[in-house]
mmCIF file of C-alpha atoms in Angstrom:
data_model
loop_
_atom_site.group_PDB
_atom_site.id
_atom_site.type_symbol
_atom_site.label_atom_id
_atom_site.label_comp_id
_atom_site.label_asym_id
_atom_site.label_seq_id
_atom_site.Cartn_x
_atom_site.Cartn_y
_atom_site.Cartn_z
ATOM 1 C CA SER S 10 -33.384 15.896 -2.191
ATOM 2 C CA GLY S 11 -30.561 17.344 -0.146
ATOM 3 C CA LYS S 12 -28.977 13.909 0.079
ATOM 4 C CA GLN S 13 -28.941 13.580 -3.689
ATOM 5 C CA PHE S 14 -27.468 17.046 -4.126
ATOM 6 C CA GLN S 15 -24.697 15.991 -1.772
ATOM 7 C CA GLU S 16 -24.150 12.819 -3.785
ATOM 8 C CA ILE S 17 -23.868 14.543 -7.166
ATOM 9 C CA ALA S 18 -21.584 17.183 -5.668
ATOM 10 C CA GLU S 19 -19.249 14.481 -4.380
ATOM 11 C CA ILE S 20 -19.232 12.838 -7.827
ATOM 12 C CA ILE S 21 -18.171 16.116 -9.424
ATOM 13 C CA VAL S 22 -15.487 16.715 -6.792
ATOM 14 C CA LYS S 23 -14.019 13.222 -7.226
ATOM 15 C CA LYS S 24 -14.148 13.117 -11.016
ATOM 16 C CA TYR S 25 -12.628 16.532 -11.629
ATOM 17 C CA LYS S 26 -10.446 16.681 -8.492
ATOM 18 C CA LEU S 27 -11.942 19.991 -7.398
ATOM 19 C CA PRO S 28 -11.454 21.565 -3.994
ATOM 20 C CA ASN S 29 -13.728 19.596 -1.713
ATOM 21 C CA LYS S 30 -16.452 22.164 -1.066
ATOM 22 C CA PRO S 31 -19.648 20.214 -1.777
ATOM 23 C CA ASP S 32 -21.896 22.797 -0.104
ATOM 24 C CA THR S 33 -20.863 25.412 -2.675
ATOM 25 C CA LEU S 34 -21.329 22.908 -5.484
ATOM 26 C CA LYS S 35 -24.743 21.934 -4.178
ATOM 27 C CA SER S 36 -25.830 25.543 -4.321
ATOM 28 C CA THR S 37 -24.518 25.936 -7.869
ATOM 29 C CA ILE S 38 -26.186 22.731 -9.021
ATOM 30 C CA ALA S 39 -29.480 23.646 -7.394
ATOM 31 C CA THR S 40 -29.512 27.050 -9.077
ATOM 32 C CA ARG S 41 -28.902 25.520 -12.483
ATOM 33 C CA MET S 42 -31.470 22.794 -12.013
ATOM 34 C CA LYS S 43 -34.125 25.316 -11.072
ATOM 35 C CA LYS S 44 -33.347 27.214 -14.264
ATOM 36 C CA ASP S 45 -33.536 24.072 -16.433
ATOM 37 C CA VAL S 46 -36.586 22.460 -14.877
ATOM 38 C CA GLY S 47 -38.519 25.668 -14.520
ATOM 39 C CA LYS S 48 -40.627 26.275 -11.473
ATOM 40 C CA THR S 49 -40.813 22.647 -10.420
ATOM 41 C CA PRO S 50 -39.842 22.497 -6.732
ATOM 42 C CA ILE S 51 -36.585 20.638 -6.261
ATOM 43 C CA GLY S 52 -38.113 18.322 -3.709
ATOM 44 C CA LYS S 53 -40.818 17.164 -6.159
ATOM 45 C CA LEU S 54 -38.557 16.093 -9.014
ATOM 46 C CA SER S 55 -39.251 12.555 -10.204
ATOM 47 C CA SER S 56 -38.436 10.254 -13.098
ATOM 48 C CA LYS S 57 -41.011 12.129 -15.194
ATOM 49 C CA ASN S 58 -39.225 15.426 -14.926
ATOM 50 C CA ALA S 59 -35.644 14.153 -14.711
ATOM 51 C CA LEU S 60 -32.773 16.596 -14.556
ATOM 52 C CA PRO S 61 -31.420 17.387 -18.046
ATOM 53 C CA PHE S 62 -27.662 17.331 -17.345
ATOM 54 C CA LYS S 63 -26.477 18.505 -20.739
ATOM 55 C CA LYS S 64 -22.892 19.255 -19.723
ATOM 56 C CA MET S 65 -21.121 18.799 -16.445
ATOM 57 C CA SER S 66 -19.610 22.238 -16.974
ATOM 58 C CA ASP S 67 -23.109 23.724 -16.753
ATOM 59 C CA TYR S 68 -23.204 22.894 -13.088
ATOM 60 C CA SER S 69 -19.836 23.726 -11.611
ATOM 61 C CA GLY S 70 -17.976 26.123 -13.851
ATOM 62 C CA GLN S 71 -14.975 24.884 -15.785
ATOM 63 C CA LEU S 72 -15.128 21.174 -15.165
ATOM 64 C CA THR S 73 -14.153 19.777 -18.541
ATOM 65 C CA ASN S 74 -10.735 20.251 -20.088
ATOM 66 C CA GLY S 75 -11.288 19.002 -23.604
ATOM 67 C CA ARG S 76 -10.357 15.445 -22.719
ATOM 68 C CA ASP S 77 -12.882 14.459 -20.067
ATOM 69 C CA SER S 78 -16.373 13.712 -21.169
ATOM 70 C CA VAL S 79 -19.408 11.950 -19.790
ATOM 71 C CA LYS S 80 -20.797 9.137 -21.900
ATOM 72 C CA SER S 81 -24.376 9.956 -21.009
ATOM 73 C CA ALA S 82 -23.983 13.735 -21.164
ATOM 74 C CA ASN S 83 -27.207 14.181 -23.101
ATOM 75 C CA GLU S 84 -29.214 11.668 -21.083
ATOM 76 C CA PRO S 85 -31.348 12.751 -18.126
ATOM 77 C CA ILE S 86 -30.264 11.632 -14.679
ATOM 78 C CA LYS S 87 -33.239 10.295 -12.758
ATOM 79 C CA THR S 88 -33.725 11.102 -9.092
ATOM 80 C CA THR S 89 -36.081 8.408 -7.863
ATOM 81 C CA ASN S 90 -34.131 6.751 -5.037
ATOM 82 C CA GLY S 91 -30.901 6.679 -3.041
ATOM 83 C CA SER S 92 -28.976 4.954 -5.858
ATOM 84 C CA SER S 93 -30.040 7.496 -8.495
ATOM 85 C CA PHE S 94 -26.459 8.205 -9.508
ATOM 86 C CA ALA S 95 -25.162 4.627 -9.588
ATOM 87 C CA LYS S 96 -25.091 4.632 -13.391
ATOM 88 C CA LEU S 97 -23.256 7.949 -13.505
ATOM 89 C CA LYS S 98 -20.729 6.763 -10.929
ATOM 90 C CA THR S 99 -20.075 3.629 -12.945
ATOM 91 C CA GLU S 100 -19.590 5.558 -16.182
ATOM 92 C CA LEU S 101 -17.197 7.962 -14.462
ATOM 93 C CA GLY S 102 -15.248 5.120 -12.899
ATOM 94 C CA LEU S 103 -16.034 6.257 -9.364
ATOM 95 C CA HIS S 104 -16.987 2.890 -7.908
ATOM 96 C CA GLU S 105 -13.682 2.603 -6.109
ATOM 97 C CA ASN S 106 -14.690 -0.497 -4.181
ATOM 98 C CA GLU S 107 -17.450 -2.137 -6.176
ATOM 99 C CA PHE S 108 -16.703 -5.620 -4.789
ATOM 100 C CA GLY S 109 -16.104 -4.698 -1.155
ATOM 101 C CA LEU S 110 -12.364 -5.368 -1.308
ATOM 102 C CA PRO S 111 -10.067 -4.445 1.605
ATOM 103 C CA GLU S 112 -8.990 -0.819 1.463
ATOM 104 C CA PRO S 113 -5.504 -0.542 -0.111
ATOM 105 C CA LEU S 114 -2.619 1.489 1.242
ATOM 106 C CA ASP S 115 -1.063 4.173 -0.928
ATOM 107 C CA ASP S 116 2.700 4.620 -0.631
ATOM 108 C CA SER S 117 3.064 6.633 -3.839
ATOM 109 C CA VAL S 118 5.714 9.330 -3.745
ATOM 110 C CA LYS S 119 4.621 12.918 -4.158
ATOM 111 C CA THR S 120 5.649 15.440 -6.765
ATOM 112 C CA ILE S 121 6.693 18.830 -5.397
ATOM 113 C CA LYS S 122 6.972 21.958 -7.517
ATOM 114 C CA LEU S 123 9.398 24.672 -6.539
ATOM 115 C CA PRO S 124 7.771 28.123 -6.471
ATOM 116 C CA VAL S 125 8.113 30.197 -9.644
ATOM 117 C CA GLY S 126 10.134 32.745 -7.686
ATOM 118 C CA CYS S 127 12.873 30.160 -7.113
ATOM 119 C CA ASN S 128 14.333 30.873 -10.539
ATOM 120 C CA ASN S 129 18.073 31.310 -9.932
ATOM 121 C CA ILE S 130 19.254 28.113 -8.286
ATOM 122 C CA LEU S 131 22.580 26.825 -7.009
ATOM 123 C CA PHE S 132 22.255 23.035 -7.234
ATOM 124 C CA LEU S 133 24.767 21.012 -5.229
ATOM 125 C CA SER S 134 24.903 17.389 -4.199
ATOM 126 C CA ASP S 135 26.892 14.735 -2.345
ATOM 127 C CA LEU S 136 29.028 16.656 0.151
ATOM 128 C CA GLN S 137 28.962 13.638 2.469
ATOM 129 C CA ILE S 138 30.077 15.606 5.510
ATOM 130 C CA PRO S 139 32.569 15.052 7.174
ATOM 131 C CA PHE S 140 34.245 13.793 3.976
ATOM 132 C CA PHE S 141 33.666 16.956 1.903
ATOM 133 C CA ASP S 142 36.305 18.594 -0.283
ATOM 134 C CA MET S 143 37.104 22.077 1.009
ATOM 135 C CA PRO S 144 38.351 23.696 -2.265
ATOM 136 C CA ALA S 145 35.446 22.302 -4.310
ATOM 137 C CA LEU S 146 32.790 23.404 -1.802
ATOM 138 C CA THR S 147 34.401 26.840 -1.413
ATOM 139 C CA CYS S 148 34.456 27.290 -5.201
ATOM 140 C CA THR S 149 30.749 26.364 -5.401
ATOM 141 C CA LEU S 150 29.652 28.778 -2.687
ATOM 142 C CA LYS S 151 31.697 31.613 -4.190
ATOM 143 C CA TYR S 152 29.978 31.069 -7.532
ATOM 144 C CA GLY S 153 26.574 31.249 -5.862
ATOM 145 C CA ARG S 154 27.364 34.550 -4.183
ATOM 146 C CA VAL S 155 28.823 36.135 -7.333
ATOM 147 C CA ASN S 156 25.751 35.129 -9.332
ATOM 148 C CA ASN S 157 23.268 36.293 -6.688
ATOM 149 C CA VAL S 158 21.324 33.029 -6.601
ATOM 150 C CA ASN S 159 18.004 33.245 -4.806
ATOM 151 C CA THR S 160 17.684 29.519 -4.123
ATOM 152 C CA ILE S 161 20.050 26.881 -2.740
ATOM 153 C CA TYR S 162 19.082 23.310 -3.559
ATOM 154 C CA LEU S 163 20.892 20.652 -1.519
ATOM 155 C CA ASN S 164 20.235 17.521 -3.513
ATOM 156 C CA GLY S 165 20.927 14.885 -0.899
ATOM 157 C CA ASP S 166 23.870 13.121 0.757
ATOM 158 C CA VAL S 167 24.900 16.363 2.420
ATOM 159 C CA VAL S 168 25.823 14.349 5.502
ATOM 160 C CA ASP S 169 27.407 10.923 5.222
ATOM 161 C CA ASN S 170 25.952 9.350 8.386
ATOM 162 C CA TYR S 171 28.999 7.094 8.227
ATOM 163 C CA SER S 172 28.701 6.023 11.855
ATOM 164 C CA ILE S 173 25.250 4.499 11.372
ATOM 165 C CA SER S 174 25.819 3.019 7.929
ATOM 166 C CA ASP S 175 25.091 -0.661 7.294
ATOM 167 C CA TYR S 176 28.486 -0.980 5.595
ATOM 168 C CA GLU S 177 31.703 -1.946 7.309
ATOM 169 C CA LYS S 178 33.161 1.016 9.171
ATOM 170 C CA ASP S 179 36.604 2.061 10.337
ATOM 171 C CA ARG S 180 36.216 2.498 14.093
ATOM 172 C CA ARG S 181 38.663 5.419 13.976
ATOM 173 C CA LEU S 182 36.213 7.375 11.820
ATOM 174 C CA ARG S 183 33.038 6.535 13.692
ATOM 175 C CA ASP S 184 31.957 9.733 15.376
ATOM 176 C CA LEU S 185 28.267 10.481 14.940
ATOM 177 C CA VAL S 186 28.344 13.534 17.183
ATOM 178 C CA ARG S 187 31.037 15.077 15.003
ATOM 179 C CA GLU S 188 29.014 14.407 11.852
ATOM 180 C CA ILE S 189 25.940 16.074 13.332
ATOM 181 C CA GLU S 190 27.836 19.090 14.635
ATOM 182 C CA MET S 191 29.749 19.618 11.369
ATOM 183 C CA THR S 192 26.528 19.432 9.337
ATOM 184 C CA ARG S 193 24.833 21.911 11.646
ATOM 185 C CA GLU S 194 27.809 24.247 11.306
ATOM 186 C CA PHE S 195 27.725 23.991 7.513
ATOM 187 C CA LEU S 196 24.009 24.817 7.405
ATOM 188 C CA SER S 197 24.595 27.774 9.721
ATOM 189 C CA ILE S 198 27.365 29.099 7.467
ATOM 190 C CA LEU S 199 25.201 28.497 4.376
ATOM 191 C CA ARG S 200 22.350 30.538 5.839
ATOM 192 C CA GLY S 201 24.787 33.297 6.766
ATOM 193 C CA LEU S 202 26.176 33.433 3.215
ATOM 194 C CA PHE S 203 22.689 33.475 1.656
ATOM 195 C CA PRO S 204 20.465 35.166 4.250
ATOM 196 C CA ASP S 205 17.586 35.886 1.868
ATOM 197 C CA ALA S 206 17.704 32.740 -0.252
ATOM 198 C CA GLN S 207 15.222 29.897 -0.167
ATOM 199 C CA ILE S 208 17.103 26.755 0.862
ATOM 200 C CA TYR S 209 15.810 23.274 0.078
ATOM 201 C CA TYR S 210 17.276 20.104 1.528
ATOM 202 C CA LYS S 211 16.248 16.890 -0.212
ATOM 203 C CA ASP S 212 17.001 13.582 1.444
ATOM 204 C CA GLY S 213 19.428 11.271 -0.319
ATOM 205 C CA ASN S 214 20.189 7.674 0.533
ATOM 206 C CA HIS S 215 22.682 8.796 3.205
ATOM 207 C CA GLU S 216 20.037 10.906 4.984
ATOM 208 C CA GLU S 217 17.709 7.896 4.951
ATOM 209 C CA ARG S 218 20.231 6.065 7.109
ATOM 210 C CA TRP S 219 19.100 8.234 10.049
ATOM 211 C CA ALA S 220 15.474 7.121 10.171
ATOM 212 C CA ARG S 221 16.377 3.529 9.289
ATOM 213 C CA TYR S 222 18.867 3.321 12.163
ATOM 214 C CA ILE S 223 16.294 4.564 14.662
ATOM 215 C CA ARG S 224 13.631 2.163 13.356
ATOM 216 C CA ASN S 225 16.004 -0.796 13.569
ATOM 217 C CA ASN S 226 17.917 0.029 16.738
ATOM 218 C CA ALA S 227 15.762 2.336 18.856
ATOM 219 C CA LYS S 228 12.143 1.494 18.044
ATOM 220 C CA GLU S 229 10.934 3.108 21.254
ATOM 221 C CA PHE S 230 12.164 6.503 19.992
ATOM 222 C CA ASP S 231 10.757 6.178 16.479
ATOM 223 C CA GLY S 232 8.451 9.145 15.856
ATOM 224 C CA LEU S 233 9.870 11.314 18.645
ATOM 225 C CA GLN S 234 9.921 14.805 17.174
ATOM 226 C CA GLU S 235 13.212 15.769 18.793
ATOM 227 C CA LEU S 236 14.917 12.892 16.989
ATOM 228 C CA GLU S 237 13.508 13.655 13.559
ATOM 229 C CA PHE S 238 16.222 14.470 11.026
ATOM 230 C CA SER S 239 15.067 18.064 10.525
ATOM 231 C CA ALA S 240 15.147 18.703 14.267
ATOM 232 C CA MET S 241 18.460 16.980 14.945
ATOM 233 C CA PHE S 242 20.243 18.792 12.109
ATOM 234 C CA HIS S 243 18.596 22.198 12.820
ATOM 235 C CA LEU S 244 16.840 22.575 9.465
ATOM 236 C CA ASP S 245 13.966 24.443 11.102
ATOM 237 C CA LYS S 246 16.366 26.721 12.955
ATOM 238 C CA TYR S 247 17.888 27.917 9.694
ATOM 239 C CA ASN S 248 14.583 28.079 7.817
ATOM 240 C CA ILE S 249 15.450 25.238 5.449
ATOM 241 C CA HIS S 250 12.706 23.378 3.593
ATOM 242 C CA HIS S 251 13.026 19.626 4.060
ATOM 243 C CA ILE S 252 11.990 17.341 1.175
ATOM 244 C CA THR S 253 11.480 13.764 2.329
ATOM 245 C CA ASN S 254 10.030 10.420 1.264
ATOM 246 C CA ARG S 255 11.821 10.334 -2.085
ATOM 247 C CA ALA S 256 9.562 13.050 -3.486
ATOM 248 C CA ILE S 257 10.025 13.970 -7.129
ATOM 249 C CA VAL S 258 10.779 17.680 -7.487
ATOM 250 C CA GLN S 259 9.866 19.865 -10.460
ATOM 251 C CA ILE S 260 12.122 22.874 -11.071
ATOM 252 C CA GLY S 261 10.125 24.533 -13.824
ATOM 253 C CA GLY S 262 9.968 21.871 -16.522
ATOM 254 C CA LEU S 263 13.023 20.048 -15.151
ATOM 255 C CA THR S 264 12.656 16.961 -12.956
ATOM 256 C CA ALA S 265 15.096 16.743 -10.043
ATOM 257 C CA ILE S 266 15.898 13.604 -8.085
ATOM 258 C CA HIS S 267 18.789 12.590 -5.881
ATOM 259 C CA GLY S 268 19.408 9.417 -7.876
ATOM 260 C CA HIS S 269 18.443 6.580 -5.552
ATOM 261 C CA GLU S 270 14.772 7.023 -6.436
ATOM 262 C CA VAL S 271 15.341 5.117 -9.690
ATOM 263 C CA ARG S 272 17.434 1.993 -9.569
ATOM 264 C CA GLY S 273 20.478 1.621 -11.761
ATOM 265 C CA VAL S 274 21.404 5.241 -12.497
ATOM 266 C CA GLY S 275 25.111 5.337 -13.153
ATOM 267 C CA GLY S 276 27.192 3.114 -15.378
ATOM 268 C CA VAL S 277 29.391 4.207 -18.258
ATOM 269 C CA PHE S 278 27.131 7.084 -19.328
ATOM 270 C CA PRO S 279 25.029 8.074 -16.295
ATOM 271 C CA ALA S 280 23.132 10.943 -17.961
ATOM 272 C CA ARG S 281 21.915 8.620 -20.712
ATOM 273 C CA THR S 282 20.945 6.030 -18.098
ATOM 274 C CA LEU S 283 19.014 8.733 -16.262
ATOM 275 C CA TYR S 284 17.098 9.540 -19.445
ATOM 276 C CA MET S 285 16.314 5.866 -20.088
ATOM 277 C CA LYS S 286 14.941 5.618 -16.539
ATOM 278 C CA THR S 287 12.932 8.850 -16.478
ATOM 279 C CA MET S 288 12.168 9.498 -20.177
ATOM 280 C CA THR S 289 12.106 13.238 -19.539
ATOM 281 C CA SER S 290 14.474 16.142 -18.915
ATOM 282 C CA ALA S 291 15.977 15.471 -15.512
ATOM 283 C CA ILE S 292 18.908 16.188 -13.241
ATOM 284 C CA CYS S 293 20.347 14.124 -10.409
ATOM 285 C CA GLY S 294 23.353 13.634 -8.160
ATOM 286 C CA ASP S 295 24.409 10.400 -6.457
ATOM 287 C CA CYS S 296 26.648 9.345 -9.384
ATOM 288 C CA HIS S 297 29.420 11.763 -8.327
ATOM 289 C CA ARG S 298 30.116 12.403 -12.026
ATOM 290 C CA PRO S 299 29.131 15.289 -14.326
ATOM 291 C CA SER S 300 27.545 14.131 -17.574
ATOM 292 C CA GLU S 301 24.977 15.297 -20.112
ATOM 293 C CA TYR S 302 22.803 13.489 -22.650
ATOM 294 C CA THR S 303 20.236 14.831 -25.130
ATOM 295 C CA ALA S 304 17.583 12.805 -26.927
ATOM 296 C CA LYS S 305 15.221 13.932 -29.683
ATOM 297 C CA THR S 306 11.800 12.400 -30.217
ATOM 298 C CA ILE S 307 10.325 11.659 -33.619
ATOM 299 C CA THR S 308 8.243 14.830 -33.222
ATOM 300 C CA ASP S 309 11.405 16.935 -32.735
ATOM 301 C CA ARG S 310 10.979 17.401 -29.018
ATOM 302 C CA PHE S 311 14.264 17.522 -27.116
ATOM 303 C CA HIS S 312 14.958 16.092 -23.681
ATOM 304 C CA THR S 313 18.237 16.560 -21.846
ATOM 305 C CA CYS S 314 19.465 14.846 -18.696
ATOM 306 C CA TRP S 315 22.332 15.870 -16.451
ATOM 307 C CA THR S 316 24.177 14.180 -13.626
ATOM 308 C CA VAL S 317 26.058 16.500 -11.297
ATOM 309 C CA GLY S 318 29.511 16.048 -9.817
ATOM 310 C CA CYS S 319 30.070 15.605 -6.112
ATOM 311 C CA LEU S 320 31.651 17.872 -3.482
ATOM 312 C CA SER S 321 33.182 15.064 -1.439
ATOM 313 C CA VAL S 322 36.581 13.377 -1.642
ATOM 314 C CA LEU S 323 37.266 11.766 -5.005
ATOM 315 C CA ARG S 324 39.066 8.654 -3.808
ATOM 316 C CA PRO S 325 37.071 7.367 -0.826
ATOM 317 C CA HIS S 326 38.249 4.211 0.883
ATOM 318 C CA TYR S 327 35.214 2.250 -0.334
ATOM 319 C CA ALA S 328 35.872 3.110 -4.018
ATOM 320 C CA PRO S 329 39.404 4.438 -4.630
ATOM 321 C CA GLY S 330 39.237 3.710 -8.367
ATOM 322 C CA ALA S 331 35.832 5.288 -9.045
ATOM 323 C CA GLN S 332 35.572 7.855 -11.854
ATOM 324 C CA TYR S 333 34.343 10.590 -9.511
ATOM 325 C CA ALA S 334 34.656 14.300 -10.283
ATOM 326 C CA HIS S 335 33.744 17.504 -8.488
ATOM 327 C CA GLY S 336 30.985 19.736 -9.742
ATOM 328 C CA PHE S 337 27.698 21.589 -9.251
ATOM 329 C CA ALA S 338 24.948 23.067 -11.420
ATOM 330 C CA HIS S 339 23.406 26.484 -11.932
ATOM 331 C CA ILE S 340 19.739 26.343 -12.962
ATOM 332 C CA THR S 341 17.627 29.278 -14.110
ATOM 333 C CA THR S 342 13.935 29.121 -14.965
ATOM 334 C CA THR S 343 11.235 31.311 -16.472
ATOM 335 C CA ASN S 344 7.665 31.801 -15.292
ATOM 336 C CA GLU S 345 6.580 29.525 -18.149
ATOM 337 C CA GLY S 346 8.732 26.653 -16.866
ATOM 338 C CA GLU S 347 11.549 26.914 -19.394
ATOM 339 C CA PHE S 348 14.925 26.193 -17.868
ATOM 340 C CA THR S 349 18.638 26.491 -18.485
ATOM 341 C CA VAL S 350 21.203 24.225 -16.855
ATOM 342 C CA LYS S 351 24.914 24.979 -16.597
ATOM 343 C CA ASN S 352 26.588 21.827 -15.331
ATOM 344 C CA PHE S 353 30.017 22.804 -14.038
ATOM 345 C CA ARG S 354 33.016 20.608 -13.457
ATOM 346 C CA ILE S 355 35.569 21.638 -10.811
ATOM 347 C CA LEU S 356 39.262 20.803 -11.061
ATOM 348 C CA ASP S 357 41.748 21.742 -8.346
ATOM 349 C CA GLY S 358 39.243 24.105 -6.758
ATOM 350 C CA ARG S 359 38.491 25.998 -10.007
ATOM 351 C CA ILE S 360 35.587 25.810 -12.441
#
């Protein structure tokens, strides 16, 4: 029946995560079933002439990938009543709520892949405007222009949001309007220097201060579009892609995070800590220190992790003895996802 076609189509869509176009699948399935069963009208199928589902791939193209299989692939699927596919659903693990439990919420972070064309990337992190270092930032931008990068990746903590921090603040430095205006000006200059580049702005823990402050101190304005971070800091105006909600970013085969997404990155050897947290090739900021660590698996597969230096002052009031250093990274990728990372350290405004 049409209802049963709809049901089997939905099973296929769920199991193999296909584009949700059940009407197209229904048509494909119906055509195949007519071929297998012969001239038996679809509406008259019964348990005596059950549908011989030999392979799921027979009914919707390339469904299997060498790993997925159906336990009852060679068994007929009977079509006698509304629960005809209950057994199949069970075997495929598609009874999401078999016991009628309350529907759960999903707060999983997303993984975002940069387009293949973004293959020559200037990767910079932790400017913490207005506390940025002028020589270090100038050196970084000059390098990007000389090397004709086609992508700028701002890896979080571009703005400090000092005025709305939960930490103790020096009243002489509290000037939120100045922070906003200086960040806007920087983004305007950045777009002017790289007019054709793709620019990505990923939120760090300092950017998250913005939404948290509004939620805690101005609940009535929470959700107002004009007060969203991207609107307030003119990201849309300068055609800058905003990456939010602690999304994990894939730059080819390299995983990029700000650093606050995994707890405990830092310590004596931050790149090694990053590897122990992610167990893959990854790059992050947040530590304000350039470092590199390579691990080899027992099957001779190499993974390398990098932490990138900052572009802010090296002896901030909150941590004057920290082992901070200036730096940035240059990442290139191939269409196949291979990548090269040059992790630069800056000293006295020079690489």
